[in-house]
């Protein structure tokens, strides 16, 4: 596990480290790419990627928009976002309610796993809807809190440790700004903001011990280890989750629940 890099400038629950963002991208990038290809990112498009994190979707948008297009990436921590000839990167706390450092209109505005962390999420969706070109798309991805599920485990005791520790992580996250249910309200919020052709898609998959998915869960829990223990879970269980269960190929568990929602500004 790497050292935590103290780059967090907003009140965000995690720190951006490769051990978290690389497996997260491996889990979600194929799904997001498919969503973007379905929307169609025109050559020359103006794109905005909010909460860009490790920058994999920034890079995707940069490739799709091509040399005549532009991608603006914004995050409170930009140290992992790649540069590029058509990429501009800004540091901003998007929970502050301050105006964005760049104005629209945009063809595509994307934010994956950002708005469920922000208290101003509803207001931001309305603001972003107003930054779209006629016919432009807003694409938001969120994790929603769901019941931890084990597909297979070496023992029922290990299955129970997995369920209680993951629930402990969700308790710790939702005790701060993170909204566990927000993803279920995104589509109606987009409709309230005047967007049309809205659609929600759900995505779950199984994660095997040692795979990218379990490395994501391992890092999520490792980052919040002390808070989960302070919340009342035995340290030995939290440490077993991180050091043993998430690397054991006999563990097969259900992923975080991902929700992808799109809405279009009327042409
Ligand atoms: C779970 S990561 C997702 C990163 C990337 N969008 C992805 O899906 O691969 C959440 C991102 O949101 C950013 N973030 C969280 N709170 C923020 C805030 N208040 N202002 C700006 N960015 C924020 C974090 O720095 C982090 O990069």
Coordinates of C-alpha atoms and ligand atoms in Angstrom, one line a residue:
X1 CA 0.0 0.0 0.0
X2 CA 1.5 3.4 -0.9
X3 CA 1.9 6.4 1.4
X4 CA -1.1 8.7 1.4
X5 CA -0.3 11.8 -0.7
X6 CA -1.5 14.9 1.1
X7 CA -3.1 16.6 -1.9
X8 CA -6.7 16.7 -0.7
X9 CA -7.8 20.4 -0.8
X10 CA -11.5 19.7 -0.3
X11 CA -13.3 17.8 2.4
X12 CA -13.2 14.6 0.3
X13 CA -13.4 11.2 2.0
X14 CA -10.5 9.5 0.1
X15 CA -7.1 10.4 -1.3
X16 CA -6.3 10.0 -4.9
X17 CA -3.7 7.2 -5.2
X18 CA -2.9 4.8 -8.0
X19 CA -3.9 1.9 -5.7
X20 CA -7.4 3.2 -5.8
X21 CA -7.8 4.9 -9.1
X22 CA -6.1 2.3 -11.3
X23 CA -8.5 -0.6 -10.3
X24 CA -11.4 1.8 -10.4
X25 CA -10.7 2.7 -14.0
X26 CA -10.2 -1.0 -14.9
X27 CA -13.7 -1.7 -13.4
X28 CA -15.5 1.3 -15.0
X29 CA -13.7 2.5 -18.1
X30 CA -15.1 -0.1 -20.5
X31 CA -18.7 0.8 -19.3
X32 CA -18.1 4.5 -19.6
X33 CA -16.5 4.2 -23.0
X34 CA -19.5 2.4 -24.2
X35 CA -21.8 5.1 -22.8
X36 CA -19.8 7.8 -24.5
X37 CA -19.7 5.9 -27.8
X38 CA -23.5 5.6 -27.7
X39 CA -23.9 9.3 -27.0
X40 CA -21.5 10.1 -29.8
X41 CA -18.7 12.6 -29.1
X42 CA -18.3 14.6 -32.3
X43 CA -14.8 15.4 -33.6
X44 CA -14.1 18.9 -32.5
X45 CA -16.3 18.6 -29.4
X46 CA -15.9 20.8 -26.3
X47 CA -15.9 18.5 -23.3
X48 CA -15.8 19.0 -19.6
X49 CA -14.6 16.2 -17.2
X50 CA -15.4 17.1 -13.5
X51 CA -13.8 15.2 -10.6
X52 CA -11.4 13.7 -13.3
X53 CA -9.2 11.9 -10.7
X54 CA -6.8 9.7 -12.6
X55 CA -7.8 11.2 -15.9
X56 CA -8.7 8.1 -17.8
X57 CA -12.0 9.5 -19.0
X58 CA -10.3 12.9 -19.7
X59 CA -7.9 10.9 -22.0
X60 CA -10.9 9.0 -23.6
X61 CA -12.7 12.3 -24.3
X62 CA -9.5 13.8 -25.7
X63 CA -9.1 11.0 -28.2
X64 CA -12.8 11.1 -29.2
X65 CA -12.9 14.9 -29.6
X66 CA -9.6 14.8 -31.6
X67 CA -7.1 17.7 -32.3
X68 CA -9.9 20.2 -33.1
X69 CA -11.7 19.4 -29.8
X70 CA -11.0 20.5 -26.2
X71 CA -11.3 18.8 -22.9
X72 CA -11.3 20.7 -19.6
X73 CA -10.6 18.6 -16.6
X74 CA -11.4 19.9 -13.1
X75 CA -10.6 18.3 -9.7
X76 CA -9.7 19.4 -6.2
X77 CA -6.6 17.2 -6.7
X78 CA -5.1 17.2 -10.2
X79 CA -1.8 15.5 -9.6
X80 CA -2.8 12.3 -11.5
X81 CA -4.6 14.0 -14.5
X82 CA -2.5 13.7 -17.7
X83 CA -1.8 16.6 -19.9
X84 CA -2.3 16.7 -23.7
X85 CA -2.5 19.1 -26.6
X86 CA -6.2 19.5 -26.3
X87 CA -6.5 19.1 -22.5
X88 CA -6.6 21.9 -19.9
X89 CA -6.5 21.1 -16.2
X90 CA -7.9 23.2 -13.4
X91 CA -7.8 22.8 -9.6
X92 CA -11.1 23.7 -8.0
X93 CA -13.3 22.6 -5.0
X94 CA -16.5 21.8 -6.9
X95 CA -18.4 21.8 -3.6
X96 CA -17.6 25.4 -3.1
X97 CA -20.4 26.7 -5.4
X98 CA -17.9 29.1 -7.1
X99 CA -18.3 29.6 -10.9
X100 CA -16.5 27.1 -13.0
X101 CA -13.1 28.3 -14.3
X102 CA -14.4 27.8 -17.9
X103 CA -17.7 28.5 -19.4
X104 CA -19.9 26.6 -21.8
X105 CA -21.5 25.7 -24.0
X106 CA -20.2 22.1 -24.0
X107 CA -21.1 19.2 -26.2
X108 CA -20.4 16.7 -23.3
X109 CA -20.1 17.2 -19.6
X110 CA -19.0 14.1 -17.7
X111 CA -18.6 13.5 -14.0
X112 CA -18.0 10.0 -12.6
X113 CA -18.1 9.4 -8.9
X114 CA -18.1 13.1 -8.0
X115 CA -21.5 14.5 -7.3
X116 CA -22.5 11.9 -4.6
X117 CA -19.6 13.4 -2.6
X118 CA -20.9 17.0 -2.9
X119 CA -23.4 18.8 -0.7
X120 CA -24.3 21.1 -3.6
X121 CA -25.1 18.2 -6.0
X122 CA -28.6 19.3 -7.0
X123 CA -27.6 22.9 -7.6
X124 CA -24.6 21.7 -9.6
X125 CA -26.7 19.4 -11.9
X126 CA -28.9 22.4 -12.7
X127 CA -25.9 24.6 -13.3
X128 CA -24.3 22.0 -15.6
X129 CA -27.5 21.6 -17.6
X130 CA -27.3 25.3 -18.4
X131 CA -23.7 24.9 -19.6
X132 CA -24.7 22.4 -22.4
X133 CA -25.0 23.2 -26.1
X134 CA -28.5 22.5 -27.5
X135 CA -28.2 18.7 -28.2
X136 CA -25.3 18.4 -25.7
X137 CA -25.2 15.6 -23.1
X138 CA -24.6 15.4 -19.4
X139 CA -23.3 12.0 -18.2
X140 CA -23.1 11.3 -14.5
X141 CA -21.9 8.1 -12.8
X142 CA -22.5 7.4 -9.1
X143 CA -22.0 4.6 -6.6
X144 CA -25.1 3.9 -4.6
X145 CA -25.1 2.1 -1.3
X146 CA -26.3 -1.5 -1.6
X147 CA -26.2 -4.6 0.5
X148 CA -22.8 -6.3 0.4
X149 CA -23.1 -9.7 -1.2
X150 CA -20.7 -12.7 -1.2
X151 CA -20.8 -15.1 -4.1
X152 CA -18.2 -17.5 -2.7
X153 CA -15.9 -17.6 0.3
X154 CA -13.5 -20.0 2.0
X155 CA -15.8 -20.0 5.1
X156 CA -19.1 -18.4 6.3
X157 CA -17.0 -16.5 8.9
X158 CA -15.0 -14.9 6.1
X159 CA -18.2 -14.1 4.2
X160 CA -19.6 -12.4 7.3
X161 CA -16.3 -10.4 7.8
X162 CA -16.6 -9.2 4.2
X163 CA -20.2 -8.1 4.7
X164 CA -19.7 -6.3 8.0
X165 CA -16.5 -4.5 7.0
X166 CA -17.9 -3.3 3.7
X167 CA -21.0 -2.1 5.5
X168 CA -18.7 -0.4 8.0
X169 CA -17.0 1.4 5.1
X170 CA -20.3 2.5 3.7
X171 CA -21.4 3.8 7.2
X172 CA -18.2 5.8 7.5
X173 CA -18.6 7.3 4.1
X174 CA -22.2 8.2 4.4
X175 CA -21.6 9.7 7.9
X176 CA -19.7 12.5 6.1
X177 CA -20.7 14.1 2.8
X178 CA -21.1 11.0 0.7
X179 CA -24.8 10.4 -0.2
X180 CA -25.5 6.7 -0.4
X181 CA -28.8 7.1 -2.3
X182 CA -28.2 10.1 -4.6
X183 CA -27.7 8.0 -7.7
X184 CA -31.3 7.0 -7.6
X185 CA -32.3 10.7 -7.7
X186 CA -30.1 11.8 -10.6
X187 CA -32.5 11.1 -13.4
X188 CA -35.3 13.1 -11.8
X189 CA -32.9 15.9 -11.0
X190 CA -31.9 16.0 -14.6
X191 CA -35.5 16.1 -15.7
X192 CA -36.2 18.9 -13.2
X193 CA -33.2 20.8 -14.7
X194 CA -35.0 20.6 -18.1
X195 CA -32.9 17.8 -19.7
X196 CA -34.6 15.3 -22.1
X197 CA -33.9 11.8 -23.3
X198 CA -32.8 10.9 -19.8
X199 CA -31.8 7.3 -19.1
X200 CA -30.3 5.3 -16.1
X201 CA -28.2 2.2 -16.4
X202 CA -27.1 0.0 -13.5
X203 CA -23.9 -2.0 -13.4
X204 CA -22.7 -4.7 -11.0
X205 CA -20.2 -7.5 -11.6
X206 CA -18.4 -10.1 -9.5
X207 CA -15.0 -9.3 -8.1
X208 CA -12.5 -12.2 -7.5
X209 CA -9.9 -12.0 -4.7
X210 CA -6.6 -10.6 -6.3
X211 CA -8.4 -9.0 -9.2
X212 CA -8.6 -5.3 -10.0
X213 CA -12.1 -5.2 -8.4
X214 CA -10.9 -6.6 -5.0
X215 CA -7.9 -4.3 -5.2
X216 CA -10.3 -1.4 -5.3
X217 CA -12.3 -2.7 -2.3
X218 CA -9.0 -3.4 -0.5
X219 CA -7.8 0.2 -1.0
X220 CA -11.1 1.8 -0.1
X221 CA -11.1 -0.1 3.2
X222 CA -7.4 0.4 3.8
X223 CA -7.8 4.2 3.4
X224 CA -10.6 4.3 6.0
X225 CA -9.3 1.6 8.3
X226 CA -9.0 3.7 11.5
X227 CA -12.4 5.2 11.0
X228 CA -14.0 1.8 10.5
X229 CA -12.4 0.5 13.6
X230 CA -13.5 3.7 15.5
X231 CA -17.0 3.0 14.2
X232 CA -16.9 -0.2 16.3
X233 CA -15.6 -3.0 14.1
X234 CA -12.8 -5.3 15.4
X235 CA -9.4 -4.2 14.0
X236 CA -8.6 -7.9 13.3
X237 CA -11.6 -8.2 11.0
X238 CA -10.8 -5.0 9.1
X239 CA -7.1 -6.1 8.7
X240 CA -8.2 -9.6 7.5
X241 CA -10.5 -8.0 4.9
X242 CA -7.5 -5.9 3.6
X243 CA -4.6 -8.3 4.0
X244 CA -6.2 -11.7 3.4
X245 CA -9.7 -11.7 1.9
X246 CA -9.2 -9.3 -0.9
X247 CA -6.1 -11.2 -2.2
X248 CA -7.6 -14.7 -1.8
X249 CA -8.9 -16.1 -5.1
X250 CA -11.5 -18.2 -3.3
X251 CA -13.3 -15.0 -2.3
X252 CA -15.8 -13.9 -5.0
X253 CA -18.0 -10.9 -4.1
X254 CA -20.3 -8.4 -5.7
X255 CA -18.9 -5.1 -6.8
X256 CA -20.0 -1.6 -5.6
X257 CA -23.3 -0.7 -7.4
X258 CA -22.6 1.8 -10.2
X259 CA -25.3 3.9 -11.8
X260 CA -24.8 5.8 -15.0
X261 CA -27.3 8.5 -15.9
X262 CA -27.5 10.6 -19.0
X263 CA -29.6 13.6 -20.1
X264 CA -29.6 15.9 -23.1
X265 CA -30.3 19.6 -23.6
X266 CA -33.1 19.9 -26.1
X267 CA -31.8 20.6 -29.6
Ligands
LIG1 C1 -13.7 8.3 -6.8 S1 -12.8 9.5 -7.6 C2 -13.3 9.3 -9.3 C3 -12.2 9.8 -10.2 C4 -12.6 9.7 -11.7 N1 -13.8 10.5 -12.0 C5 -12.9 8.3 -12.1 O1 -14.1 7.9 -12.1 O2 -12.0 7.5 -12.4 C6 -13.6 11.0 -7.1 C7 -12.9 12.2 -7.6 O3 -13.7 13.4 -7.3 C8 -12.8 14.4 -6.8 N2 -13.5 15.2 -5.8 C9 -14.1 14.9 -4.7 N3 -14.6 15.9 -4.1 C10 -14.3 17.0 -4.8 C11 -14.5 18.4 -4.7 N4 -15.2 18.9 -3.7 N5 -14.1 19.2 -5.7 C12 -13.4 18.7 -6.8 N6 -13.2 17.4 -6.9 C13 -13.6 16.6 -6.0 C14 -11.7 13.6 -6.1 O4 -10.5 14.4 -6.0 C15 -11.5 12.4 -7.1 O5 -10.6 12.7 -8.1

